[in-house]
PDB file of C-alpha atoms in Angstrom:
ATOM      1  CA  MET A  25       0.000   0.000   0.000  1.00 72.00           C
ATOM      2  CA  SER A  26       1.457   3.322  -1.018  1.00 89.00           C
ATOM      3  CA  ARG A  27       2.127   5.886   1.700  1.00 97.00           C
ATOM      4  CA  THR A  28       1.228   9.552   1.477  1.00 98.00           C
ATOM      5  CA  ALA A  29       3.712  12.296   2.323  1.00 98.00           C
ATOM      6  CA  LEU A  30       3.075  16.006   2.756  1.00 98.00           C
ATOM      7  CA  ILE A  31       6.019  18.381   2.302  1.00 98.00           C
ATOM      8  CA  THR A  32       5.815  22.037   3.321  1.00 97.00           C
ATOM      9  CA  GLY A  33       8.468  24.028   1.466  1.00 95.00           C
ATOM     10  CA  ILE A  34       8.429  21.589  -1.471  1.00 96.00           C
ATOM     11  CA  THR A  35       9.668  24.284  -3.879  1.00 94.00           C
ATOM     12  CA  GLY A  36      12.893  24.753  -1.873  1.00 94.00           C
ATOM     13  CA  GLN A  37      16.196  22.950  -2.257  1.00 95.00           C
ATOM     14  CA  ASP A  38      15.463  20.240   0.313  1.00 97.00           C
ATOM     15  CA  GLY A  39      11.808  19.936  -0.667  1.00 97.00           C
ATOM     16  CA  SER A  40      12.690  19.164  -4.279  1.00 97.00           C
ATOM     17  CA  TYR A  41      15.294  16.508  -3.379  1.00 98.00           C
ATOM     18  CA  LEU A  42      12.957  14.974  -0.786  1.00 98.00           C
ATOM     19  CA  ALA A  43      10.062  14.843  -3.275  1.00 98.00           C
ATOM     20  CA  GLU A  44      12.315  13.035  -5.785  1.00 98.00           C
ATOM     21  CA  PHE A  45      13.476  10.591  -3.111  1.00 98.00           C
ATOM     22  CA  LEU A  46       9.942   9.798  -1.884  1.00 98.00           C
ATOM     23  CA  LEU A  47       8.582   9.375  -5.419  1.00 98.00           C
ATOM     24  CA  GLN A  48      11.319   6.793  -6.051  1.00 97.00           C
ATOM     25  CA  LYS A  49      10.128   5.009  -2.892  1.00 97.00           C
ATOM     26  CA  GLY A  50       6.584   4.848  -4.306  1.00 97.00           C
ATOM     27  CA  TYR A  51       4.985   7.534  -2.119  1.00 98.00           C
ATOM     28  CA  ALA A  52       2.064   9.709  -3.145  1.00 98.00           C
ATOM     29  CA  VAL A  53       3.715  13.121  -2.672  1.00 98.00           C
ATOM     30  CA  HIS A  54       1.762  16.265  -1.801  1.00 98.00           C
ATOM     31  CA  GLY A  55       3.393  19.656  -1.500  1.00 97.00           C
ATOM     32  CA  MET A  56       2.264  22.829   0.217  1.00 96.00           C
ATOM     33  CA  VAL A  57       2.868  26.085  -1.645  1.00 94.00           C
ATOM     34  CA  ARG A  58       2.066  29.635  -0.658  1.00 88.00           C
ATOM     35  CA  ARG A  59      -0.270  31.707  -2.760  1.00 81.00           C
ATOM     36  CA  SER A  60       1.927  34.398  -4.302  1.00 72.00           C
ATOM     37  CA  SER A  61       1.899  36.626  -7.358  1.00 52.00           C
ATOM     38  CA  THR A  62       5.179  35.157  -8.574  1.00 60.00           C
ATOM     39  CA  GLU A  63       5.283  31.394  -8.353  1.00 64.00           C
ATOM     40  CA  ASN A  64       8.715  29.821  -8.378  1.00 80.00           C
ATOM     41  CA  PHE A  65       8.455  26.125  -9.220  1.00 89.00           C
ATOM     42  CA  GLU A  66      11.836  25.967 -10.943  1.00 90.00           C
ATOM     43  CA  ARG A  67      13.315  23.341  -8.600  1.00 93.00           C
ATOM     44  CA  ILE A  68      10.329  20.981  -8.997  1.00 94.00           C
ATOM     45  CA  SER A  69       9.463  21.717 -12.646  1.00 92.00           C
ATOM     46  CA  HIS A  70      10.596  18.189 -13.631  1.00 94.00           C
ATOM     47  CA  LEU A  71       8.277  16.721 -10.947  1.00 95.00           C
ATOM     48  CA  ARG A  72       5.131  18.774 -11.567  1.00 93.00           C
ATOM     49  CA  SER A  73       3.151  15.926 -13.105  1.00 94.00           C
ATOM     50  CA  ALA A  74       4.200  13.500 -10.333  1.00 97.00           C
ATOM     51  CA  VAL A  75       3.329  15.575  -7.245  1.00 97.00           C
ATOM     52  CA  THR A  76       0.080  17.213  -6.095  1.00 97.00           C
ATOM     53  CA  LEU A  77       0.405  20.827  -4.966  1.00 96.00           C
ATOM     54  CA  HIS A  78      -1.934  22.542  -2.501  1.00 97.00           C
ATOM     55  CA  GLN A  79      -2.150  26.185  -1.501  1.00 95.00           C
ATOM     56  CA  ALA A  80      -1.847  26.791   2.234  1.00 96.00           C
ATOM     57  CA  ASP A  81       0.250  28.990   4.487  1.00 95.00           C
ATOM     58  CA  LEU A  82       2.208  28.588   7.731  1.00 95.00           C
ATOM     59  CA  LEU A  83       0.695  31.907   8.825  1.00 95.00           C
ATOM     60  CA  ASP A  84      -2.878  30.606   8.452  1.00 96.00           C
ATOM     61  CA  GLU A  85      -3.923  27.827  10.859  1.00 96.00           C
ATOM     62  CA  LEU A  86      -7.243  27.110   9.089  1.00 98.00           C
ATOM     63  CA  SER A  87      -5.531  26.522   5.760  1.00 97.00           C
ATOM     64  CA  LEU A  88      -3.265  23.952   7.432  1.00 98.00           C
ATOM     65  CA  ILE A  89      -6.181  22.109   9.041  1.00 98.00           C
ATOM     66  CA  GLU A  90      -8.003  21.942   5.697  1.00 98.00           C
ATOM     67  CA  LEU A  91      -4.819  20.758   3.996  1.00 98.00           C
ATOM     68  CA  MET A  92      -4.388  17.888   6.476  1.00 98.00           C
ATOM     69  CA  GLN A  93      -8.065  16.915   6.091  1.00 98.00           C
ATOM     70  CA  GLN A  94      -7.653  16.809   2.323  1.00 98.00           C
ATOM     71  CA  VAL A  95      -4.345  14.935   2.165  1.00 98.00           C
ATOM     72  CA  ARG A  96      -4.547  12.684   5.272  1.00 98.00           C
ATOM     73  CA  PRO A  97      -0.769  12.241   5.238  1.00 98.00           C
ATOM     74  CA  ASP A  98       1.165   9.339   6.788  1.00 98.00           C
ATOM     75  CA  GLU A  99       4.292  11.492   6.960  1.00 98.00           C
ATOM     76  CA  ILE A 100       4.640  15.270   7.269  1.00 98.00           C
ATOM     77  CA  TYR A 101       7.917  17.018   6.503  1.00 98.00           C
ATOM     78  CA  ASN A 102       7.942  20.632   7.708  1.00 98.00           C
ATOM     79  CA  LEU A 103      10.683  22.198   5.599  1.00 97.00           C
ATOM     80  CA  ALA A 104       9.032  25.566   5.012  1.00 92.00           C
ATOM     81  CA  ALA A 105      10.707  28.499   6.786  1.00 85.00           C
ATOM     82  CA  MET A 106      12.212  31.887   6.182  1.00 80.00           C
ATOM     83  CA  SER A 107      15.527  30.183   5.631  1.00 69.00           C
ATOM     84  CA  PHE A 108      18.116  32.826   4.751  1.00 72.00           C
ATOM     85  CA  VAL A 109      19.952  33.891   7.928  1.00 77.00           C
ATOM     86  CA  PRO A 110      20.938  37.493   6.919  1.00 76.00           C
ATOM     87  CA  THR A 111      17.307  38.312   6.010  1.00 81.00           C
ATOM     88  CA  SER A 112      16.272  37.337   9.538  1.00 87.00           C
ATOM     89  CA  TRP A 113      18.030  40.504  10.762  1.00 88.00           C
ATOM     90  CA  THR A 114      15.952  42.751   8.491  1.00 88.00           C
ATOM     91  CA  GLN A 115      12.687  40.803   8.963  1.00 92.00           C
ATOM     92  CA  PRO A 116      12.899  39.379  12.499  1.00 93.00           C
ATOM     93  CA  ILE A 117       9.143  39.376  13.175  1.00 94.00           C
ATOM     94  CA  LEU A 118       8.186  37.665   9.922  1.00 93.00           C
ATOM     95  CA  THR A 119      11.008  35.158  10.513  1.00 93.00           C
ATOM     96  CA  SER A 120       9.527  34.375  13.951  1.00 95.00           C
ATOM     97  CA  GLU A 121       6.019  33.940  12.522  1.00 95.00           C
ATOM     98  CA  PHE A 122       7.131  31.437   9.862  1.00 94.00           C
ATOM     99  CA  THR A 123      10.071  29.692  11.440  1.00 96.00           C
ATOM    100  CA  ALA A 124       8.861  29.516  15.074  1.00 97.00           C
ATOM    101  CA  ILE A 125       5.070  29.935  15.366  1.00 97.00           C
ATOM    102  CA  GLY A 126       4.558  28.238  11.979  1.00 97.00           C
ATOM    103  CA  VAL A 127       5.815  24.980  13.509  1.00 98.00           C
ATOM    104  CA  VAL A 128       3.164  25.132  16.263  1.00 98.00           C
ATOM    105  CA  ARG A 129       0.455  25.676  13.652  1.00 98.00           C
ATOM    106  CA  VAL A 130       1.520  22.594  11.688  1.00 98.00           C
ATOM    107  CA  LEU A 131       1.809  20.447  14.836  1.00 98.00           C
ATOM    108  CA  GLU A 132      -1.565  21.652  16.105  1.00 98.00           C
ATOM    109  CA  ALA A 133      -3.227  20.887  12.750  1.00 98.00           C
ATOM    110  CA  MET A 134      -1.658  17.413  12.758  1.00 98.00           C
ATOM    111  CA  ARG A 135      -2.736  16.770  16.371  1.00 98.00           C
ATOM    112  CA  ARG A 136      -6.338  17.648  15.521  1.00 98.00           C
ATOM    113  CA  VAL A 137      -6.631  15.958  12.124  1.00 98.00           C
ATOM    114  CA  CYS A 138      -4.081  13.141  11.783  1.00 98.00           C
ATOM    115  CA  PRO A 139      -2.366  12.454  15.131  1.00 98.00           C
ATOM    116  CA  LYS A 140      -1.119   9.067  13.908  1.00 98.00           C
ATOM    117  CA  ALA A 141       0.988  10.675  11.186  1.00 98.00           C
ATOM    118  CA  ARG A 142       4.758  10.995  11.591  1.00 98.00           C
ATOM    119  CA  PHE A 143       6.187  14.517  11.706  1.00 98.00           C
ATOM    120  CA  TYR A 144       9.647  15.778  10.730  1.00 98.00           C
ATOM    121  CA  GLN A 145      10.807  19.247  11.803  1.00 98.00           C
ATOM    122  CA  ALA A 146      13.738  20.868  10.014  1.00 98.00           C
ATOM    123  CA  SER A 147      15.936  22.068  12.863  1.00 97.00           C
ATOM    124  CA  SER A 148      19.249  23.781  12.137  1.00 95.00           C
ATOM    125  CA  SER A 149      22.864  23.914  13.251  1.00 93.00           C
ATOM    126  CA  GLU A 150      22.321  27.695  13.528  1.00 92.00           C
ATOM    127  CA  MET A 151      20.664  26.877  16.880  1.00 96.00           C
ATOM    128  CA  PHE A 152      24.153  26.143  18.258  1.00 94.00           C
ATOM    129  CA  GLY A 153      25.363  29.599  17.175  1.00 91.00           C
ATOM    130  CA  HIS A 154      27.982  30.696  19.684  1.00 90.00           C
ATOM    131  CA  VAL A 155      29.019  27.103  20.223  1.00 89.00           C
ATOM    132  CA  ARG A 156      29.436  25.684  23.718  1.00 91.00           C
ATOM    133  CA  GLU A 157      31.502  22.690  22.567  1.00 93.00           C
ATOM    134  CA  THR A 158      33.042  21.231  19.418  1.00 91.00           C
ATOM    135  CA  PRO A 159      31.908  19.069  17.742  1.00 94.00           C
ATOM    136  CA  GLN A 160      28.200  19.641  18.380  1.00 95.00           C
ATOM    137  CA  THR A 161      25.952  16.690  19.287  1.00 97.00           C
ATOM    138  CA  GLU A 162      22.285  16.279  20.224  1.00 98.00           C
ATOM    139  CA  LYS A 163      23.266  17.158  23.815  1.00 97.00           C
ATOM    140  CA  THR A 164      25.142  20.398  23.056  1.00 97.00           C
ATOM    141  CA  PRO A 165      23.358  23.459  24.554  1.00 97.00           C
ATOM    142  CA  PHE A 166      21.925  25.948  22.063  1.00 97.00           C
ATOM    143  CA  TYR A 167      23.126  29.578  21.883  1.00 95.00           C
ATOM    144  CA  PRO A 168      21.595  31.006  18.679  1.00 95.00           C
ATOM    145  CA  ARG A 169      23.195  34.130  17.199  1.00 91.00           C
ATOM    146  CA  SER A 170      20.538  35.331  14.750  1.00 91.00           C
ATOM    147  CA  PRO A 171      16.752  35.824  14.763  1.00 93.00           C
ATOM    148  CA  TYR A 172      16.638  32.791  12.443  1.00 94.00           C
ATOM    149  CA  GLY A 173      18.585  30.651  14.922  1.00 94.00           C
ATOM    150  CA  VAL A 174      16.353  31.782  17.804  1.00 97.00           C
ATOM    151  CA  ALA A 175      13.192  30.970  15.803  1.00 97.00           C
ATOM    152  CA  LYS A 176      14.556  27.534  14.835  1.00 97.00           C
ATOM    153  CA  THR A 177      15.322  26.832  18.515  1.00 98.00           C
ATOM    154  CA  PHE A 178      11.687  27.535  19.399  1.00 98.00           C
ATOM    155  CA  GLY A 179      10.542  25.256  16.547  1.00 98.00           C
ATOM    156  CA  HIS A 180      12.842  22.533  17.838  1.00 98.00           C
ATOM    157  CA  TYR A 181      11.644  22.641  21.437  1.00 98.00           C
ATOM    158  CA  ILE A 182       7.954  22.923  20.556  1.00 98.00           C
ATOM    159  CA  THR A 183       8.385  19.715  18.516  1.00 98.00           C
ATOM    160  CA  VAL A 184       9.903  17.985  21.546  1.00 98.00           C
ATOM    161  CA  ASN A 185       7.066  19.396  23.657  1.00 98.00           C
ATOM    162  CA  TYR A 186       4.306  18.058  21.371  1.00 98.00           C
ATOM    163  CA  ARG A 187       6.028  14.670  21.215  1.00 98.00           C
ATOM    164  CA  GLU A 188       6.157  14.416  25.009  1.00 98.00           C
ATOM    165  CA  SER A 189       2.788  16.043  25.750  1.00 98.00           C
ATOM    166  CA  TYR A 190       0.619  14.361  23.103  1.00 98.00           C
ATOM    167  CA  GLN A 191       2.642  11.213  22.298  1.00 97.00           C
ATOM    168  CA  LEU A 192       3.002  12.293  18.683  1.00 98.00           C
ATOM    169  CA  PHE A 193       5.655  10.696  16.467  1.00 98.00           C
ATOM    170  CA  ALA A 194       7.508  13.995  16.022  1.00 98.00           C
ATOM    171  CA  VAL A 195      11.240  14.262  15.339  1.00 98.00           C
ATOM    172  CA  SER A 196      13.738  17.013  14.604  1.00 98.00           C
ATOM    173  CA  GLY A 197      16.736  16.747  12.317  1.00 98.00           C
ATOM    174  CA  ILE A 198      19.443  19.189  13.405  1.00 98.00           C
ATOM    175  CA  LEU A 199      20.907  19.607   9.939  1.00 97.00           C
ATOM    176  CA  PHE A 200      24.225  21.297   9.363  1.00 95.00           C
ATOM    177  CA  ASN A 201      24.810  23.283   6.186  1.00 93.00           C
ATOM    178  CA  HIS A 202      23.780  21.294   3.137  1.00 96.00           C
ATOM    179  CA  GLU A 203      24.171  22.545  -0.379  1.00 97.00           C
ATOM    180  CA  SER A 204      23.538  21.545  -3.985  1.00 98.00           C
ATOM    181  CA  PRO A 205      23.183  22.994  -7.481  1.00 97.00           C
ATOM    182  CA  ARG A 206      19.606  23.899  -6.377  1.00 96.00           C
ATOM    183  CA  ARG A 207      20.807  26.129  -3.538  1.00 94.00           C
ATOM    184  CA  GLY A 208      19.543  29.728  -3.676  1.00 90.00           C
ATOM    185  CA  MET A 209      21.928  32.308  -5.158  1.00 91.00           C
ATOM    186  CA  GLU A 210      22.024  34.220  -1.864  1.00 86.00           C
ATOM    187  CA  PHE A 211      23.870  31.383  -0.069  1.00 89.00           C
ATOM    188  CA  VAL A 212      27.662  31.537   0.025  1.00 92.00           C
ATOM    189  CA  THR A 213      28.336  28.169  -1.656  1.00 96.00           C
ATOM    190  CA  ARG A 214      26.072  28.960  -4.604  1.00 97.00           C
ATOM    191  CA  LYS A 215      27.354  32.537  -4.772  1.00 96.00           C
ATOM    192  CA  VAL A 216      30.862  31.094  -5.161  1.00 97.00           C
ATOM    193  CA  SER A 217      29.964  28.340  -7.674  1.00 98.00           C
ATOM    194  CA  ASP A 218      27.969  30.805  -9.801  1.00 98.00           C
ATOM    195  CA  GLY A 219      30.710  33.462  -9.519  1.00 97.00           C
ATOM    196  CA  VAL A 220      33.428  30.996 -10.537  1.00 98.00           C
ATOM    197  CA  ALA A 221      31.382  29.870 -13.551  1.00 98.00           C
ATOM    198  CA  ARG A 222      30.779  33.496 -14.604  1.00 98.00           C
ATOM    199  CA  ILE A 223      34.455  34.422 -14.253  1.00 98.00           C
ATOM    200  CA  LYS A 224      35.501  31.303 -16.197  1.00 97.00           C
ATOM    201  CA  LEU A 225      33.105  32.223 -19.027  1.00 97.00           C
ATOM    202  CA  GLY A 226      34.254  35.870 -19.058  1.00 97.00           C
ATOM    203  CA  LEU A 227      30.939  37.251 -17.747  1.00 96.00           C
ATOM    204  CA  GLN A 228      32.528  38.947 -14.728  1.00 96.00           C
ATOM    205  CA  GLN A 229      36.018  39.575 -13.341  1.00 97.00           C
ATOM    206  CA  THR A 230      35.772  39.558  -9.549  1.00 96.00           C
ATOM    207  CA  LEU A 231      33.796  37.956  -6.712  1.00 96.00           C
ATOM    208  CA  ALA A 232      33.054  40.054  -3.601  1.00 95.00           C
ATOM    209  CA  MET A 233      33.099  38.003  -0.390  1.00 95.00           C
ATOM    210  CA  GLY A 234      32.718  38.537   3.370  1.00 90.00           C
ATOM    211  CA  ASN A 235      34.455  36.585   6.143  1.00 89.00           C
ATOM    212  CA  LEU A 236      36.787  34.039   4.500  1.00 93.00           C
ATOM    213  CA  ASP A 237      37.677  32.496   7.872  1.00 89.00           C
ATOM    214  CA  ALA A 238      34.119  31.382   8.754  1.00 86.00           C
ATOM    215  CA  LYS A 239      34.070  27.577   8.971  1.00 86.00           C
ATOM    216  CA  ARG A 240      31.157  25.353   8.095  1.00 88.00           C
ATOM    217  CA  ASP A 241      30.343  21.666   7.973  1.00 92.00           C
ATOM    218  CA  TRP A 242      29.005  21.438   4.408  1.00 96.00           C
ATOM    219  CA  GLY A 243      27.192  18.378   3.034  1.00 97.00           C
ATOM    220  CA  PHE A 244      25.073  17.483  -0.001  1.00 98.00           C
ATOM    221  CA  ALA A 245      21.319  18.124   0.292  1.00 98.00           C
ATOM    222  CA  GLY A 246      20.531  14.847  -1.501  1.00 98.00           C
ATOM    223  CA  ASP A 247      22.277  12.916   1.294  1.00 98.00           C
ATOM    224  CA  TYR A 248      20.503  14.906   4.008  1.00 98.00           C
ATOM    225  CA  VAL A 249      16.924  14.327   2.798  1.00 98.00           C
ATOM    226  CA  ARG A 250      17.626  10.584   3.014  1.00 98.00           C
ATOM    227  CA  ALA A 251      18.361  11.143   6.724  1.00 98.00           C
ATOM    228  CA  MET A 252      14.990  12.900   7.167  1.00 98.00           C
ATOM    229  CA  TRP A 253      13.184   9.885   5.760  1.00 98.00           C
ATOM    230  CA  LEU A 254      15.198   7.440   7.884  1.00 98.00           C
ATOM    231  CA  MET A 255      14.181   9.332  11.058  1.00 98.00           C
ATOM    232  CA  LEU A 256      10.507   8.746  10.271  1.00 98.00           C
ATOM    233  CA  GLN A 257      11.091   5.016   9.650  1.00 98.00           C
ATOM    234  CA  ALA A 258      12.627   4.463  13.105  1.00 98.00           C
ATOM    235  CA  ASP A 259      10.787   2.550  15.842  1.00 98.00           C
ATOM    236  CA  LYS A 260      10.633   5.554  18.156  1.00 98.00           C
ATOM    237  CA  PRO A 261      10.777   9.311  17.591  1.00 98.00           C
ATOM    238  CA  ASP A 262      14.051  11.053  18.451  1.00 98.00           C
ATOM    239  CA  ASP A 263      16.223  13.998  17.396  1.00 98.00           C
ATOM    240  CA  TYR A 264      19.401  13.649  15.359  1.00 98.00           C
ATOM    241  CA  VAL A 265      22.356  15.776  14.287  1.00 98.00           C
ATOM    242  CA  ILE A 266      23.008  15.337  10.548  1.00 98.00           C
ATOM    243  CA  ALA A 267      26.464  16.474   9.442  1.00 98.00           C
ATOM    244  CA  THR A 268      29.611  15.328   7.629  1.00 97.00           C
ATOM    245  CA  GLY A 269      31.853  15.758  10.668  1.00 96.00           C
ATOM    246  CA  SER A 270      34.467  17.725   8.713  1.00 95.00           C
ATOM    247  CA  THR A 271      34.778  21.471   8.514  1.00 93.00           C
ATOM    248  CA  HIS A 272      36.031  23.834   5.798  1.00 95.00           C
ATOM    249  CA  THR A 273      36.572  27.595   5.596  1.00 94.00           C
ATOM    250  CA  VAL A 274      35.001  29.870   2.996  1.00 94.00           C
ATOM    251  CA  ARG A 275      38.599  30.340   1.789  1.00 96.00           C
ATOM    252  CA  GLU A 276      38.871  26.586   1.078  1.00 97.00           C
ATOM    253  CA  LEU A 277      35.523  26.751  -0.711  1.00 97.00           C
ATOM    254  CA  CYS A 278      36.968  29.436  -3.006  1.00 98.00           C
ATOM    255  CA  GLU A 279      40.216  27.493  -3.526  1.00 98.00           C
ATOM    256  CA  VAL A 280      38.446  24.283  -4.589  1.00 98.00           C
ATOM    257  CA  ALA A 281      35.864  26.043  -6.760  1.00 98.00           C
ATOM    258  CA  PHE A 282      38.331  28.255  -8.661  1.00 98.00           C
ATOM    259  CA  GLY A 283      40.908  25.457  -8.831  1.00 98.00           C
ATOM    260  CA  HIS A 284      38.338  23.148 -10.449  1.00 98.00           C
ATOM    261  CA  VAL A 285      38.223  25.430 -13.522  1.00 98.00           C
ATOM    262  CA  GLY A 286      41.961  26.152 -13.510  1.00 98.00           C
ATOM    263  CA  LEU A 287      41.831  29.640 -11.946  1.00 97.00           C
ATOM    264  CA  ASP A 288      43.684  31.193  -8.994  1.00 97.00           C
ATOM    265  CA  TRP A 289      41.070  32.360  -6.486  1.00 97.00           C
ATOM    266  CA  GLN A 290      43.310  35.128  -5.117  1.00 97.00           C
ATOM    267  CA  ALA A 291      43.313  36.866  -8.499  1.00 97.00           C
ATOM    268  CA  HIS A 292      39.515  37.238  -8.423  1.00 97.00           C
ATOM    269  CA  VAL A 293      38.201  37.365  -4.818  1.00 96.00           C
ATOM    270  CA  THR A 294      37.738  40.754  -3.117  1.00 95.00           C
ATOM    271  CA  ILE A 295      36.563  41.410   0.454  1.00 92.00           C
ATOM    272  CA  ASP A 296      33.457  43.559   0.986  1.00 88.00           C
ATOM    273  CA  PRO A 297      32.583  44.459   4.622  1.00 82.00           C
ATOM    274  CA  ARG A 298      28.867  44.565   3.675  1.00 80.00           C
ATOM    275  CA  PHE A 299      28.877  40.764   3.666  1.00 76.00           C
ATOM    276  CA  ILE A 300      30.098  40.377   7.265  1.00 70.00           C
ATOM    277  CA  ARG A 301      27.290  39.369   9.670  1.00 64.00           C
ATOM    278  CA  PRO A 302      26.434  41.436  12.796  1.00 64.00           C
ATOM    279  CA  ALA A 303      27.123  38.367  14.985  1.00 59.00           C
ATOM    280  CA  GLU A 304      29.112  35.661  13.251  1.00 58.00           C
ATOM    281  CA  VAL A 305      28.872  31.972  13.940  1.00 60.00           C
ATOM    282  CA  GLU A 306      32.532  30.972  13.977  1.00 61.00           C
ATOM    283  CA  LEU A 307      32.720  27.189  13.924  1.00 78.00           C
ATOM    284  CA  LEU A 308      29.910  24.756  13.255  1.00 84.00           C
ATOM    285  CA  LEU A 309      31.032  21.136  13.211  1.00 92.00           C
ATOM    286  CA  GLY A 310      28.527  18.338  13.703  1.00 96.00           C
ATOM    287  CA  ASP A 311      28.917  14.856  15.153  1.00 97.00           C
ATOM    288  CA  ALA A 312      26.392  12.589  13.411  1.00 98.00           C
ATOM    289  CA  GLY A 313      27.493   9.497  15.345  1.00 98.00           C
ATOM    290  CA  LYS A 314      23.997   8.885  16.730  1.00 98.00           C
ATOM    291  CA  ALA A 315      22.412   8.970  13.244  1.00 98.00           C
ATOM    292  CA  ARG A 316      25.121   6.654  11.907  1.00 98.00           C
ATOM    293  CA  GLN A 317      24.530   4.172  14.676  1.00 98.00           C
ATOM    294  CA  ALA A 318      20.737   4.327  15.080  1.00 98.00           C
ATOM    295  CA  LEU A 319      19.686   5.027  11.477  1.00 98.00           C
ATOM    296  CA  GLY A 320      22.590   3.630   9.476  1.00 98.00           C
ATOM    297  CA  TRP A 321      23.016   7.001   7.749  1.00 98.00           C
ATOM    298  CA  THR A 322      26.273   8.161   6.185  1.00 96.00           C
ATOM    299  CA  PRO A 323      26.852  10.922   3.631  1.00 96.00           C
ATOM    300  CA  GLU A 324      27.940   9.793   0.155  1.00 97.00           C
ATOM    301  CA  VAL A 325      29.188  13.089  -1.342  1.00 97.00           C
ATOM    302  CA  ASP A 326      32.323  14.705   0.130  1.00 96.00           C
ATOM    303  CA  PHE A 327      33.246  18.416   0.216  1.00 97.00           C
ATOM    304  CA  ARG A 328      35.292  18.450  -2.990  1.00 98.00           C
ATOM    305  CA  GLY A 329      32.650  16.391  -4.791  1.00 98.00           C
ATOM    306  CA  LEU A 330      29.953  18.812  -3.648  1.00 98.00           C
ATOM    307  CA  VAL A 331      31.814  21.971  -4.719  1.00 98.00           C
ATOM    308  CA  THR A 332      32.798  20.603  -8.128  1.00 98.00           C
ATOM    309  CA  MET A 333      29.235  19.323  -8.716  1.00 98.00           C
ATOM    310  CA  MET A 334      27.909  22.845  -8.045  1.00 98.00           C
ATOM    311  CA  VAL A 335      30.494  24.583 -10.259  1.00 98.00           C
ATOM    312  CA  ASP A 336      29.832  22.140 -13.126  1.00 98.00           C
ATOM    313  CA  ALA A 337      26.063  22.682 -12.841  1.00 98.00           C
ATOM    314  CA  ASP A 338      26.445  26.479 -12.934  1.00 98.00           C
ATOM    315  CA  LEU A 339      28.822  26.283 -15.898  1.00 98.00           C
ATOM    316  CA  ALA A 340      26.319  24.123 -17.795  1.00 97.00           C
ATOM    317  CA  ARG A 341      23.425  26.485 -16.920  1.00 96.00           C
ATOM    318  CA  LEU A 342      25.281  29.627 -17.984  1.00 97.00           C
ATOM    319  CA  ARG A 343      26.477  28.027 -21.222  1.00 97.00           C
ATOM    320  CA  ARG A 344      22.857  27.118 -22.020  1.00 96.00           C
ATOM    321  CA  ASP A 345      21.795  30.712 -21.267  1.00 93.00           C
ATOM    322  CA  MET A 346      24.537  32.090 -23.524  1.00 93.00           C
ATOM    323  CA  GLN A 347      23.517  29.843 -26.395  1.00 92.00           C
ATOM    324  CA  GLY A 348      19.801  30.426 -25.753  1.00 77.00           C
TER     325      GLY A 348
END
């Protein structure tokens, strides 16, 4: 019997990879999209005929209840959020509404309509922020350093609270940075891969960057959505850190990306203070030992493989545009 999955944020990077993954597993996949004047279905355009989209909104509780009644999902993946950290400084209240209170609305709708469903909450390594210990595990205290991180921390704890208060199968994946060719242009990895491709093709000369010393634990989004699914297949609900366990600086990111196309990064990268965050998160490094042991999860794409995959995809896209 085929299972039914509901994905909020299906048009995002993770949503599109998760939809692909679940379709391959034989799921009926439903996605929640917001009503907006400009619809961006680019990341799921190749899946449009295979998934069913519904209009609803994390800001509107009634729309979520109606959505659950319509879909009757077996699994709910709450990936929708205001997900770009710098924007959370300029829109802190909207970030809180979507990324914090939005989680309660989804959980409350599930509790009322389909309490037997299994729920996945997208938690974030940004909750660790000003880290208390390295590497970070499920037991590391949170110290978020951005409105986004604070909102995600609320979403995380309210998920724990609903699990313990109402015996819901509700889990959180504390995902460290995960990237792909479908990453938004505003994120540093995609900014670099796109910039490198443009410089290689002669479309621009320089790439303006912020803090080159910031370190991140970067993995491939395709590997991380597999972890989300594994969490919902477990015997009991629990929270897991999902990470590669190795860390790289933005400088290394530039070195690998430029080196992949035979360029010297130092000849093209400039530093622009506008791109330095008000409160920087210095070192995020995750220990996914629990997920490896309990879920059998391991990442398949390494850092170099991820960066070169992204550069190649941007080169191919820009070449198509130039020929178009």
